[in-house]
Amino acid sequence: MDFQLNCPIPISEYPVITMAHGSGGRLSHQLIDKMFVPTFSSEQLSAGHDGAVFSAGSGNLAFTTDSFVVKPIFFPGGNIGDLAVNGTVNDLACCGARPEYLSVGMILEEGLPMDELWKIVLTMKQAADMAGVQIVTGDTKVVDRGSGDKIFINTTGIGRVKQGVSIDPSSCKPGDIVILSGYIGDHGVAIMSAREGIEFETGIESDSAPLNGLVEEILEASNNISVLRDPTRGGVATTLNEISRSSGAGIVLDETSIPVRQEVQGACEVLGLDAMYIANEGKLLVIVKEEDSEKVLEAMKNHPLGTHSAIIGKLTEDHPSIVRMTTSIGSSRIIDMLTGEQLPRIC
Amino acid sequence: MDFQLNCPIPISEYPVITMAHGSGGRLSHQLIDKMFVPTFSSEQLSAGHDGAVFSAGSGNLAFTTDSFVVKPIFFPGGNIGDLAVNGTVNDLACCGARPEYLSVGMILEEGLPMDELWKIVLTMKQAADMAGVQIVTGDTKVVDRGSGDKIFINTTGIGRVKQGVSIDPSSCKPGDIVILSGYIGDHGVAIMSAREGIEFETGIESDSAPLNGLVEEILEASNNISVLRDPTRGGVATTLNEISRSSGAGIVLDETSIPVRQEVQGACEVLGLDAMYIANEGKLLVIVKEEDSEKVLEAMKNHPLGTHSAIIGKLTEDHPSIVRMTTSIGSSRIIDMLTGEQLPRIC
C-alpha cells in the first residue's frame, strides 16, 4: 500500500492528535468519519452504531468495544473497573442485545499498587455478576513508569440480539418521542469532584450502572423503538446531535423537562460547564413512536434505574438534522455538537 | 463486595506492578492464575487458552483480545498496526477458528503526529485484508501528554471454529511431536535494533504475519492436532512450558533442529539474550500425534509462511511438566519459563 496516499484529515491544519480528538465531539467525529470508517470500510462500521451486529446461526450477535482511561481511577460511586464493565454492557444493551461475554484487556503502568489492582478486579467481577455477563478472555500488558497512567482497561463484549428486535436510527421519523431515563451529568461531576485541584464537594456519585435490565423492560413494552443510546462522552447534547444527523430529523427539546440535580446544576455553574454536554454512565436515551411513548415511559419508571424517566422532546421536520431547545424562559436555541473538549478522560 | 478480602498475591512481597508482570513469564502467570482467573471465574478463562470458545447457532465461535504497547511503534518489517491485526488473527487461528470480525480500540497520546496515525491505520487495513478479516467496530480515547506513549491498540476478534476441529492442550500425550514453523527471534531482535540507544544493525525484520492460512493447511492435513500456539511474549521456551504444565507431559527439544538465523544468534550473543525467550509474531508451534507429523510438516513447508518448518522435539513421560533441551554438544538442560522480563514492550 502506498503510504503517500493523502491523509483524509488536512495535516497542515491538524498536525497532531489533541485532547479534543478524544472528547466525543466534533474532532472525534472527524477522525472517525474521515479516517477510520472509510479506510477500514465495513458494512457494520458504516452503520455508525456503538456496536456491530452480525448473524450467527439462527440469530444475530452484537459486538462492541470500549477503552477506559478515566482519571482518577477511583471516584465517588465507583472505579474504572465497574465503569469498564458497565460501559460495554450498556453498548450491547443499546444494540438490543443481551450481554453474554466480555474480554478484558489491561494496560498497567509500572508502579501501580497491587491492592488498587485487586480492588478494581473485584469491582469488575461484581459488576459482571450484576449485569449477568461472563468475563471469558483477557490480556495484560505493562508499560514503564511514565508511559501510561496507572491502568487503562479495554472491555469488548458479545451479546445476543433479542429475536425480532431491530434498533435502527435511520427509522426515526418526525413525531417520534425522546425519553431520558433520569438525571444527567452525575458521572461527569463526580469525576470532577474527585480530581485533584478541584475544590468543591457535591456529594454526587457516578451513575455508573448496567442498563441491560432497563432495556429488556423497554423492549418488552414496545416493538416501536428506533433508538437506544447511552449518552456518555459529549453528553445528551452530543448523542442527540448524532441521532439527528444520522436520521436527518430535527429534534426539539423542552429544557424544563430535563432532569438535572440541583447539586449538578450548581457545580456546572461554578465550573462554567453545561450539564447537557456532561458524560453519563448509567442513563439511557430512547426514541420511540408516539403511540407507544406512554407505555415505554411507564415501563421505565417501574425499573429502579428509570424512576426519574421523563419525556424530554420530540423529533420534528421543522429543522432537519438540528437539535433545538425551548428554554425555561420560552426562547429557543440550537444545541450543537460538543466542540473542543469539556472534560477530558471522563471514561 | 468486601474489599478487605485478602489479595491473592502477597502484597508485602509484591506491593506494586513491575515490568516483569507484563513479560509473559513467571510474574505474568502469577497475576493471571492467582488474581484474574479465579476472581473472574468462567469456564473459558479456566481453560487457559489464548481465546474463549463458545457455541453460537450450529457451530462454535472463538473470541480473543490483545492490547499492543510495542515501542517503538515503527520498526523494521512493520508497525504497531499490522502487529495488532496479526496478533489477534493469530490467536483466533490458534483456536482453530477462521478469523471474521475485529474490533479496534485506540488509546492515543496527545501530540501523536496525524501522519503517523494515518500510516498505522492504512497498515491495519492492509493487514486485515491480507488476513481476510473485517474491522467492524471501534473506540478512540485520547490521554494527555505523558499519560500514554504515542498509541496503544487493543484488537479483539471473533472467528468461526472449523467444524469438527477441537484444539485441546489437555489431549497432549507422550510421543506427540513438536513442530515449529520457522526461524525464531526475528520480531524481538527487529524491535531491539529499532530502539533508541541500541547501536547495532542486523537487517532483521519483524516476522509479523497472519497465520490463519498456514493453520488452515495444517487442519486440512490432520485431525490429530493437540495444540496450535504462536510463541509471542516469552518466546518458544515460555509457550512450551505453558503447554507442558497444562498437559502434564514433559517436552524434550533438540537444540540443533531449532531454526535461528545467524544474525539473530549474533544479536542475542551481543545483548546477552536467549533466542528461545524472544518474541515471535508470525511463527507457529504445533503439537501433533506422531503418525501425522510428517504429513503436517509437509503441509507446513508447502505454505509460504512455513517453508523453514522443522520438527524440534517430542513429548515425553520422562520428566512430567518439564521442558528439557539436548544441546549441540550432547548435554541436556532444563528450559524454564521466563523469569523477570527480558524485552519489555515487545508487542
XYZ file of C-alpha atoms in Angstrom:
694
model
C 0.000 0.000 0.000
C 1.228 3.474 -0.826
C 1.725 5.419 2.387
C 1.881 8.619 0.385
C -1.870 8.327 -0.051
C -3.279 11.625 1.081
C -4.251 11.691 4.717
C -8.015 12.360 4.760
C -7.524 14.908 7.564
C -5.580 18.009 6.428
C -2.255 17.641 8.236
C -1.341 21.298 7.894
C -4.463 22.176 9.860
C -4.404 19.236 12.301
C -0.739 18.157 12.543
C -1.127 16.234 15.824
C -3.716 14.499 17.970
C -5.164 16.819 20.596
C -7.306 16.136 23.656
C -10.306 17.301 21.622
C -9.880 14.244 19.371
C -10.956 12.200 22.386
C -13.829 14.410 23.532
C -16.608 12.641 21.673
C -17.324 15.937 19.943
C -16.556 17.457 16.571
C -12.886 16.440 16.209
C -13.610 12.897 17.434
C -16.230 12.609 14.714
C -13.869 13.991 12.096
C -11.280 11.353 12.988
C -13.799 8.521 12.912
C -15.854 9.619 9.920
C -12.984 10.759 7.688
C -10.139 8.455 8.648
C -11.292 5.262 10.366
C -14.646 4.399 8.795
C -13.732 4.942 5.114
C -10.337 3.243 5.490
C -11.464 0.202 7.446
C -14.651 0.223 5.318
C -17.044 -2.429 6.530
C -20.820 -2.509 6.416
C -21.084 -2.534 10.198
C -18.715 0.397 10.779
C -20.608 2.492 8.257
C -23.831 1.940 10.186
C -22.382 4.228 12.859
C -23.697 2.266 15.818
C -21.835 1.850 19.070
C -21.560 -1.824 18.214
C -21.536 -4.154 15.223
C -24.285 -6.696 14.601
C -23.768 -9.823 12.536
C -25.650 -13.056 12.016
C -24.548 -16.231 13.766
C -26.563 -19.386 13.444
C -30.253 -18.676 13.911
C -29.890 -15.180 15.394
C -27.802 -12.048 15.430
C -24.860 -11.231 17.651
C -23.789 -7.741 18.711
C -20.088 -6.889 19.174
C -18.763 -3.703 20.763
C -15.520 -2.349 22.214
C -14.558 0.446 24.609
C -11.296 1.512 26.248
C -11.405 3.256 29.610
C -8.840 5.876 30.626
C -10.795 7.690 33.343
C -8.794 9.846 35.773
C -8.785 9.394 38.728
C -9.327 5.639 38.668
C -11.313 5.731 41.941
C -14.151 8.252 42.271
C -17.402 8.698 44.211
C -19.755 5.906 43.187
C -17.289 3.579 41.508
C -13.933 2.997 39.883
C -12.518 2.281 36.433
C -13.413 -1.409 36.873
C -17.193 -1.192 37.092
C -17.135 1.662 34.578
C -15.374 -0.633 32.086
C -17.837 -3.484 32.583
C -20.955 -1.293 32.591
C -19.809 0.756 29.605
C -19.589 -2.245 27.309
C -22.671 -3.916 28.800
C -24.573 -0.710 28.017
C -23.329 -0.504 24.440
C -24.528 -4.090 23.891
C -27.875 -3.309 25.527
C -28.212 -0.301 23.201
C -27.855 -2.703 20.244
C -30.912 -4.520 21.660
C -28.677 -7.381 22.762
C -28.475 -9.408 25.943
C -24.806 -9.113 27.058
C -23.172 -12.548 27.309
C -19.371 -12.487 27.043
C -16.709 -9.906 27.853
C -12.998 -9.741 27.141
C -10.774 -7.625 29.374
C -7.517 -6.068 28.140
C -5.495 -4.288 30.801
C -2.604 -1.896 30.250
C -0.912 -1.445 33.622
C 1.687 1.170 34.445
C 4.768 0.004 36.283
C 4.312 1.002 39.934
C 0.522 0.513 40.126
C -0.147 -0.590 43.710
C -1.178 -4.232 43.791
C -4.048 -3.538 46.194
C -5.529 -0.958 43.819
C -5.440 -3.517 41.014
C -7.098 -6.029 43.308
C -9.910 -3.613 44.216
C -10.507 -2.932 40.533
C -10.555 -6.640 39.659
C -13.065 -7.357 42.445
C -15.264 -4.478 41.292
C -15.198 -5.792 37.725
C -16.330 -9.210 38.892
C -19.111 -7.684 40.958
C -20.266 -5.528 38.019
C -20.122 -8.506 35.633
C -22.244 -10.579 38.009
C -24.754 -7.778 38.395
C -25.098 -7.466 34.626
C -25.200 -11.239 34.125
C -22.204 -11.243 31.788
C -19.193 -13.585 31.835
C -15.553 -12.485 31.503
C -14.145 -15.193 29.237
C -10.805 -13.998 27.874
C -8.207 -11.362 28.648
C -4.801 -9.852 28.103
C -2.398 -7.940 30.342
C 0.382 -5.585 29.316
C 2.679 -3.499 31.473
C 4.258 -0.229 30.328
C 7.154 1.555 32.008
C 6.527 4.293 34.533
C 5.501 7.498 32.762
C 4.299 5.729 29.609
C 0.801 5.083 30.953
C -1.347 6.298 33.831
C -1.917 3.588 36.440
C -4.378 1.463 34.461
C -6.271 1.553 31.179
C -8.916 -1.122 30.583
C -10.422 -2.261 27.302
C -13.600 -4.294 27.505
C -15.075 -5.854 24.400
C -18.406 -7.601 24.517
C -20.594 -10.032 22.649
C -24.351 -10.186 23.135
C -27.261 -11.983 21.548
C -29.770 -9.692 19.865
C -33.304 -10.322 21.091
C -35.339 -12.086 18.404
C -37.376 -9.636 16.343
C -35.594 -6.570 17.702
C -34.158 -4.090 15.249
C -32.778 -0.856 16.644
C -32.219 1.378 13.652
C -31.563 5.125 13.942
C -32.482 5.577 10.274
C -36.077 4.589 11.127
C -36.513 7.750 13.251
C -39.393 9.883 11.951
C -40.760 13.317 12.830
C -43.303 12.940 15.627
C -41.244 10.300 17.490
C -40.777 10.920 21.195
C -37.463 11.315 23.083
C -37.351 9.784 26.584
C -34.444 10.133 29.026
C -34.074 7.658 31.900
C -33.085 10.093 34.669
C -30.794 12.830 35.993
C -27.986 13.988 33.709
C -24.383 14.908 34.499
C -23.861 12.848 37.672
C -20.892 10.865 36.346
C -19.008 13.855 34.983
C -19.498 15.930 38.120
C -18.452 13.009 40.349
C -15.211 12.697 38.351
C -14.582 16.434 38.506
C -15.132 16.491 42.256
C -12.622 13.652 42.659
C -9.916 15.348 40.632
C -7.006 16.928 42.349
C -7.209 20.669 42.432
C -10.976 20.838 42.055
C -12.026 22.135 45.432
C -15.692 21.513 45.782
C -17.675 18.791 47.416
C -21.017 17.898 45.894
C -21.875 14.543 47.410
C -22.749 13.493 43.835
C -21.833 9.937 42.894
C -21.249 8.485 39.453
C -24.380 6.936 37.951
C -22.314 4.015 36.535
C -24.782 1.128 36.167
C -25.675 -1.727 33.811
C -28.639 -0.745 31.628
C -29.444 -4.161 30.175
C -32.266 -4.824 32.651
C -33.910 -1.490 31.864
C -33.537 -2.129 28.134
C -35.238 -5.515 28.490
C -38.257 -3.850 30.099
C -38.404 -1.289 27.279
C -38.209 -3.921 24.538
C -40.878 -5.907 26.365
C -43.154 -2.854 26.360
C -42.785 -1.854 22.705
C -41.682 -3.042 19.277
C -41.507 0.537 18.077
C -38.122 1.599 19.439
C -35.975 3.405 16.855
C -33.010 4.288 19.032
C -31.459 3.243 22.349
C -28.331 5.176 23.288
C -26.372 5.807 26.460
C -25.225 9.433 26.400
C -21.625 9.094 27.634
C -18.789 11.311 26.301
C -20.231 14.556 24.976
C -23.412 14.061 26.997
C -27.068 14.175 25.980
C -26.444 17.077 23.598
C -23.843 15.246 21.532
C -25.753 11.956 21.423
C -28.936 13.699 20.256
C -26.924 15.530 17.591
C -25.581 12.200 16.349
C -29.106 10.786 16.145
C -30.425 13.922 14.465
C -27.669 13.919 11.846
C -27.819 10.212 11.047
C -31.627 10.232 10.740
C -31.962 13.640 9.102
C -34.773 14.563 11.516
C -34.672 17.628 13.729
C -35.103 17.303 17.484
C -36.840 19.831 19.713
C -36.219 19.617 23.473
C -38.049 21.172 26.400
C -35.451 22.433 28.870
C -37.790 22.315 31.885
C -38.405 18.600 31.375
C -34.745 17.546 31.514
C -33.897 16.032 34.911
C -30.805 17.672 36.455
C -29.958 17.519 40.143
C -29.581 20.855 41.853
C -26.037 19.973 43.015
C -25.033 19.111 39.436
C -26.547 22.342 38.141
C -24.671 24.232 40.856
C -21.355 22.535 40.092
C -21.809 23.286 36.388
C -22.377 26.961 37.129
C -19.230 27.123 39.272
C -17.157 25.370 36.609
C -18.670 27.083 33.595
C -19.960 23.813 32.155
C -23.258 22.804 30.576
C -24.864 19.640 32.020
C -26.193 18.768 28.551
C -22.594 18.049 27.463
C -21.503 16.126 30.555
C -20.957 12.365 30.412
C -23.401 9.904 31.961
C -22.608 6.247 32.586
C -25.983 4.854 33.607
C -28.526 6.832 31.607
C -30.478 5.909 28.523
C -31.962 7.926 25.674
C -34.894 6.237 23.937
C -36.601 7.288 20.723
C -40.000 5.664 20.308
C -43.080 6.101 18.103
C -45.539 8.470 19.764
C -48.271 5.846 20.180
C -46.014 3.705 22.392
C -44.350 6.512 24.316
C -46.528 6.467 27.439
C -46.274 2.677 27.666
C -42.484 2.852 27.445
C -42.247 5.734 29.913
C -44.359 3.719 32.366
C -42.139 0.633 31.961
C -39.023 2.748 32.503
C -40.389 4.405 35.640
C -41.115 0.973 37.089
C -37.446 -0.038 36.799
C -35.041 1.006 39.611
C -32.684 2.656 37.082
C -35.504 4.600 35.421
C -37.602 6.038 38.252
C -36.842 9.602 37.137
C -37.516 8.970 33.455
C -39.105 11.806 31.520
C -40.218 12.715 28.029
C -37.772 15.490 27.102
C -38.626 16.243 23.491
C -39.704 15.035 20.083
C -38.500 14.687 16.524
C -39.598 17.328 14.067
C -39.473 18.116 10.367
C -39.064 21.830 11.090
C -35.245 21.976 11.264
C -33.693 18.844 9.680
C -30.564 17.477 11.404
C -30.600 20.225 14.009
C -31.299 19.971 17.741
C -33.074 22.949 19.322
C -34.103 23.530 22.921
C -37.018 25.590 24.170
C -35.648 27.186 27.325
C -37.374 27.816 30.629
C -37.998 31.443 29.649
C -39.643 30.416 26.380
C -36.842 31.232 23.947
C -35.301 28.640 21.635
C -31.623 27.933 20.975
C -29.577 25.498 18.930
C -27.898 22.696 20.889
C -24.840 21.914 18.801
C -22.394 19.028 18.999
C -19.598 19.465 21.528
C -16.694 21.442 20.051
C -13.270 21.064 21.611
C -13.199 19.168 24.859
C -15.066 19.888 28.016
C -13.956 17.173 30.424
C -11.024 15.048 29.293
C -10.634 11.435 30.455
C -14.137 11.126 31.826
C -14.456 7.442 30.917
C -18.429 -6.955 47.997
C -15.901 -6.700 50.796
C -12.743 -5.056 49.519
C -10.914 -6.276 52.576
C -10.949 -9.732 51.001
C -7.368 -10.886 51.011
C -5.492 -10.067 47.848
C -4.454 -13.434 46.370
C -0.966 -12.054 45.661
C 1.012 -11.302 48.848
C 1.169 -7.501 48.875
C 4.112 -7.346 51.260
C 6.162 -9.299 48.722
C 4.723 -7.718 45.554
C 3.477 -4.255 46.579
C 3.366 -2.819 43.045
C 3.121 -3.870 39.410
C 6.550 -4.237 37.825
C 7.615 -4.604 34.202
C 8.032 -8.333 34.866
C 4.257 -8.596 35.358
C 3.988 -7.881 31.632
C 6.776 -10.138 30.440
C 4.668 -13.187 29.704
C 6.834 -15.055 32.205
C 6.508 -16.162 35.801
C 5.031 -12.982 37.333
C 2.575 -12.575 34.439
C 1.357 -16.082 35.126
C 1.076 -15.402 38.845
C -1.124 -12.362 38.171
C -3.342 -14.235 35.737
C -3.542 -17.568 37.535
C -3.917 -16.237 41.088
C -5.815 -12.991 40.638
C -7.675 -12.774 37.328
C -8.780 -16.329 36.545
C -10.126 -17.303 39.995
C -11.824 -13.921 40.521
C -13.449 -13.611 37.110
C -14.064 -17.389 37.254
C -15.567 -18.565 33.981
C -15.264 -21.908 32.278
C -13.493 -20.395 29.275
C -10.922 -18.444 31.299
C -10.037 -21.540 33.287
C -9.264 -23.403 30.074
C -6.173 -21.213 29.794
C -6.358 -20.726 26.032
C -5.407 -17.535 24.265
C -9.070 -17.199 23.356
C -12.518 -18.253 24.525
C -14.716 -20.610 22.534
C -18.498 -20.691 22.894
C -21.358 -22.154 20.917
C -23.445 -19.950 18.647
C -26.138 -21.432 16.467
C -24.886 -24.538 14.731
C -21.192 -24.020 15.413
C -18.641 -22.598 17.806
C -17.202 -19.102 17.889
C -13.765 -18.136 19.200
C -13.222 -14.796 20.971
C -9.824 -13.328 21.851
C -8.322 -9.991 22.902
C -4.861 -8.424 22.853
C -3.539 -4.953 23.630
C -0.418 -3.727 21.853
C 2.063 -1.358 23.504
C 5.155 -2.051 21.366
C 7.947 0.529 21.459
C 8.934 1.955 19.040
C 5.669 1.948 17.092
C 7.501 1.728 13.747
C 10.180 -0.945 13.321
C 11.856 -2.952 10.548
C 9.188 -5.114 8.931
C 6.080 -3.427 10.285
C 4.441 -1.169 12.807
C 2.041 -1.433 15.740
C -0.895 -1.513 13.290
C -0.175 -4.755 11.447
C 1.147 -6.245 14.693
C -2.230 -5.544 16.344
C -4.215 -7.094 13.495
C -1.948 -10.114 13.045
C -1.680 -10.758 16.774
C -5.399 -11.232 17.219
C -5.829 -13.024 13.889
C -3.163 -15.472 15.059
C -4.801 -16.065 18.439
C -8.060 -16.886 16.643
C -6.241 -19.172 14.199
C -4.649 -20.953 17.171
C -8.177 -21.695 18.455
C -8.766 -23.468 15.124
C -11.013 -20.605 14.030
C -11.337 -18.677 10.790
C -10.949 -15.000 11.810
C -14.031 -12.995 10.807
C -14.534 -9.791 12.798
C -12.195 -7.428 14.628
C -12.799 -4.525 16.974
C -10.148 -1.824 17.309
C -9.730 0.250 20.475
C -7.140 3.018 20.242
C -5.635 4.980 23.111
C -3.843 7.959 21.572
C -1.465 10.264 23.364
C -1.968 13.971 22.886
C 0.663 15.110 20.383
C 0.746 11.948 18.255
C 1.544 13.171 14.722
C -1.508 12.787 12.485
C 0.554 11.299 9.651
C 1.862 8.552 11.943
C -1.705 7.666 12.922
C -2.656 7.615 9.250
C 0.212 5.242 8.360
C -0.844 2.927 11.184
C -4.498 2.980 10.097
C -3.545 2.151 6.496
C -1.309 -0.681 7.676
C -4.137 -2.097 9.786
C -6.463 -2.091 6.796
C -3.837 -3.788 4.645
C -3.203 -6.443 7.315
C -6.942 -7.020 7.811
C -7.416 -7.512 4.075
C -4.491 -9.898 3.907
C -5.951 -11.993 6.734
C -9.472 -11.791 5.318
C -10.903 -10.240 8.467
C -13.269 -7.271 8.758
C -12.872 -4.381 11.210
C -16.461 -3.830 12.331
C -16.432 -1.690 15.471
C -14.044 0.584 17.332
C -13.372 3.126 20.025
C -10.912 6.013 20.357
C -9.642 7.645 23.514
C -7.052 10.395 23.916
C -4.907 10.811 27.028
C -2.891 13.873 27.951
C 0.774 14.118 27.017
C 2.868 11.984 29.364
C -0.014 9.705 30.354
C 0.428 7.362 27.391
C 3.088 6.625 24.785
C 2.000 7.704 21.288
C -0.510 4.907 20.656
C -1.760 1.727 22.289
C -4.088 -0.512 20.270
C -6.458 -3.189 21.519
C -7.786 -5.609 18.936
C -10.441 -8.133 19.868
C -11.530 -10.772 17.404
C -14.295 -13.223 16.668
C -13.788 -16.260 14.474
C -15.785 -19.299 13.480
C -14.278 -22.592 14.634
C -13.863 -25.052 11.778
C -16.428 -27.831 12.044
C -15.039 -30.898 13.773
C -11.902 -29.124 14.982
C -11.024 -29.337 18.655
C -7.692 -27.923 19.727
C -7.207 -29.108 23.281
C -3.846 -28.908 25.086
C -5.070 -31.454 27.633
C -5.134 -34.073 24.848
C -1.308 -33.908 24.506
C 0.285 -37.300 25.127
C 3.874 -38.542 25.417
C 5.122 -39.420 21.947
C 3.449 -36.427 20.290
C 5.668 -34.369 18.002
C 6.523 -30.645 18.297
C 6.806 -28.738 15.010
C 7.933 -25.112 14.689
C 7.062 -23.127 11.543
C 10.389 -21.305 11.046
C 13.142 -19.035 12.380
C 12.770 -17.794 15.958
C 13.527 -14.392 17.477
C 13.158 -12.197 14.373
C 10.472 -9.939 15.853
C 12.249 -9.315 19.136
C 15.575 -8.569 17.501
C 13.926 -6.228 14.963
C 12.356 -4.271 17.848
C 15.660 -4.146 19.738
C 17.520 -2.890 16.694
C 14.929 -0.122 16.250
C 15.142 1.068 19.845
C 16.999 4.216 20.657
C 20.330 3.545 22.231
C 20.735 0.069 20.791
C 23.557 0.555 18.340
C 23.592 -2.394 16.054
C 22.200 -3.035 12.629
C 21.109 -6.555 11.841
C 18.971 -6.188 8.749
C 16.493 -8.442 10.554
C 12.827 -7.612 10.041
C 9.869 -8.495 12.237
C 8.163 -11.740 11.198
C 4.705 -10.193 11.883
C 2.281 -12.148 9.663
C -1.233 -13.634 9.706
C -1.046 -17.364 10.415
C -4.636 -18.299 9.560
C -3.751 -19.542 6.071
C -0.995 -21.780 7.428
C -3.341 -23.092 10.124
C -5.961 -23.980 7.505
C -3.409 -26.095 5.641
C -2.461 -27.861 8.877
C -6.068 -28.608 9.821
C -6.655 -29.841 6.284
C -3.720 -32.239 6.628
C -4.597 -33.744 10.027
C -7.373 -34.200 12.575
C -4.804 -35.086 15.217
C -3.616 -31.623 16.249
C -3.492 -31.183 20.040
C -2.037 -27.692 20.183
C -1.569 -24.664 17.933
C 0.207 -21.746 19.584
C 2.028 -18.638 18.392
C 5.051 -18.147 20.653
C 4.911 -14.371 21.254
C 5.916 -12.790 24.607
C 8.306 -15.099 26.434
C 9.166 -16.891 23.181
C 9.218 -20.589 22.294
C 10.575 -21.524 25.724
C 7.708 -19.945 27.655
C 4.988 -21.245 25.321
C 6.340 -24.800 25.521
C 6.455 -24.515 29.318
C 2.798 -23.473 29.333
C 1.877 -26.471 27.198
C 3.991 -28.820 29.280
C 2.450 -27.611 32.538
C -1.154 -27.612 31.360
C -0.861 -31.105 29.822
C 1.423 -32.587 32.491
C 3.664 -34.072 29.774
C 7.385 -33.354 29.571
C 8.907 -31.964 26.384
C 12.360 -32.798 25.069
C 13.855 -30.497 22.426
C 16.798 -30.942 20.074
C 18.766 -27.675 20.003
C 20.334 -28.313 16.603
C 16.906 -28.610 14.969
C 15.621 -25.199 16.088
C 15.796 -22.693 13.228
C 17.600 -19.479 14.274
C 19.085 -17.018 11.812
C 22.779 -16.339 12.252
C 22.147 -12.579 12.624
C 19.599 -13.237 15.381
C 22.002 -15.581 17.146
C 24.714 -12.942 16.855
C 22.489 -10.165 18.193
C 21.465 -12.381 21.112
C 25.108 -13.011 21.985
C 25.887 -9.283 21.917
C 22.857 -8.468 24.073
C 23.140 -11.401 26.448
C 19.744 -12.774 25.416
C 18.499 -16.263 24.597
C 16.578 -16.579 21.311
C 14.362 -19.231 22.890
C 12.806 -16.483 25.074
C 12.444 -13.843 22.354
C 9.016 -12.929 20.978
C 7.860 -14.037 17.543
C 4.848 -12.575 15.738
C 4.479 -14.875 12.751
C 5.560 -18.289 13.991
C 3.545 -21.308 14.981
C 4.144 -24.197 17.342
C 2.185 -27.345 16.513
C 1.791 -30.473 18.608
C 0.568 -33.428 16.599
C 0.267 -37.203 17.038
C 3.395 -38.894 15.727
C 1.601 -40.767 12.913
C 0.502 -37.463 11.324
C 3.673 -35.481 11.943
C 5.335 -35.953 8.561
C 2.102 -35.120 6.747
C 1.709 -31.915 8.767
C 5.383 -30.941 8.337
C 4.991 -31.384 4.579
C 1.837 -29.224 4.509
C 3.599 -26.518 6.506
C 6.674 -26.498 4.284
C 4.429 -26.017 1.270
C 2.990 -22.791 2.724
C 4.938 -19.530 2.204
C 4.939 -18.853 5.972
C 6.179 -22.346 6.807
C 9.000 -23.070 4.363
C 11.530 -23.380 7.198
C 9.322 -25.607 9.378
C 11.091 -28.270 11.400
C 10.377 -30.975 13.942
C 12.097 -29.634 17.058
C 11.164 -32.138 19.726
C 8.639 -34.503 21.231
C 6.537 -35.045 24.326
C 7.848 -37.496 26.879
C 6.787 -39.191 30.094
C 10.340 -38.987 31.461
C 10.112 -35.576 33.179
C 6.453 -34.532 33.659
C 5.694 -30.808 33.184
C 9.333 -30.007 32.464
C 10.926 -28.858 29.211
C 14.488 -30.061 28.558
C 16.781 -29.394 25.618
C 19.523 -31.633 24.284
C 22.241 -29.181 23.280
C 24.523 -29.269 20.272
C 27.314 -30.733 22.382
C 25.097 -33.537 23.641
C 24.346 -32.309 27.148
C 20.814 -31.700 28.405
C 19.451 -28.688 30.293
C 16.121 -27.540 31.671
C 14.387 -24.786 29.692
C 12.382 -22.967 32.327
C 9.665 -20.351 31.967
C 10.917 -16.786 31.583
C 11.626 -15.199 34.971
C 11.624 -11.413 35.225
C 11.491 -9.620 31.933
C 13.835 -9.882 29.017
C 12.455 -7.439 26.477
C 9.730 -5.108 27.704
C 7.052 -3.764 25.351
C 7.824 -6.164 22.536
C 4.201 -6.360 21.371
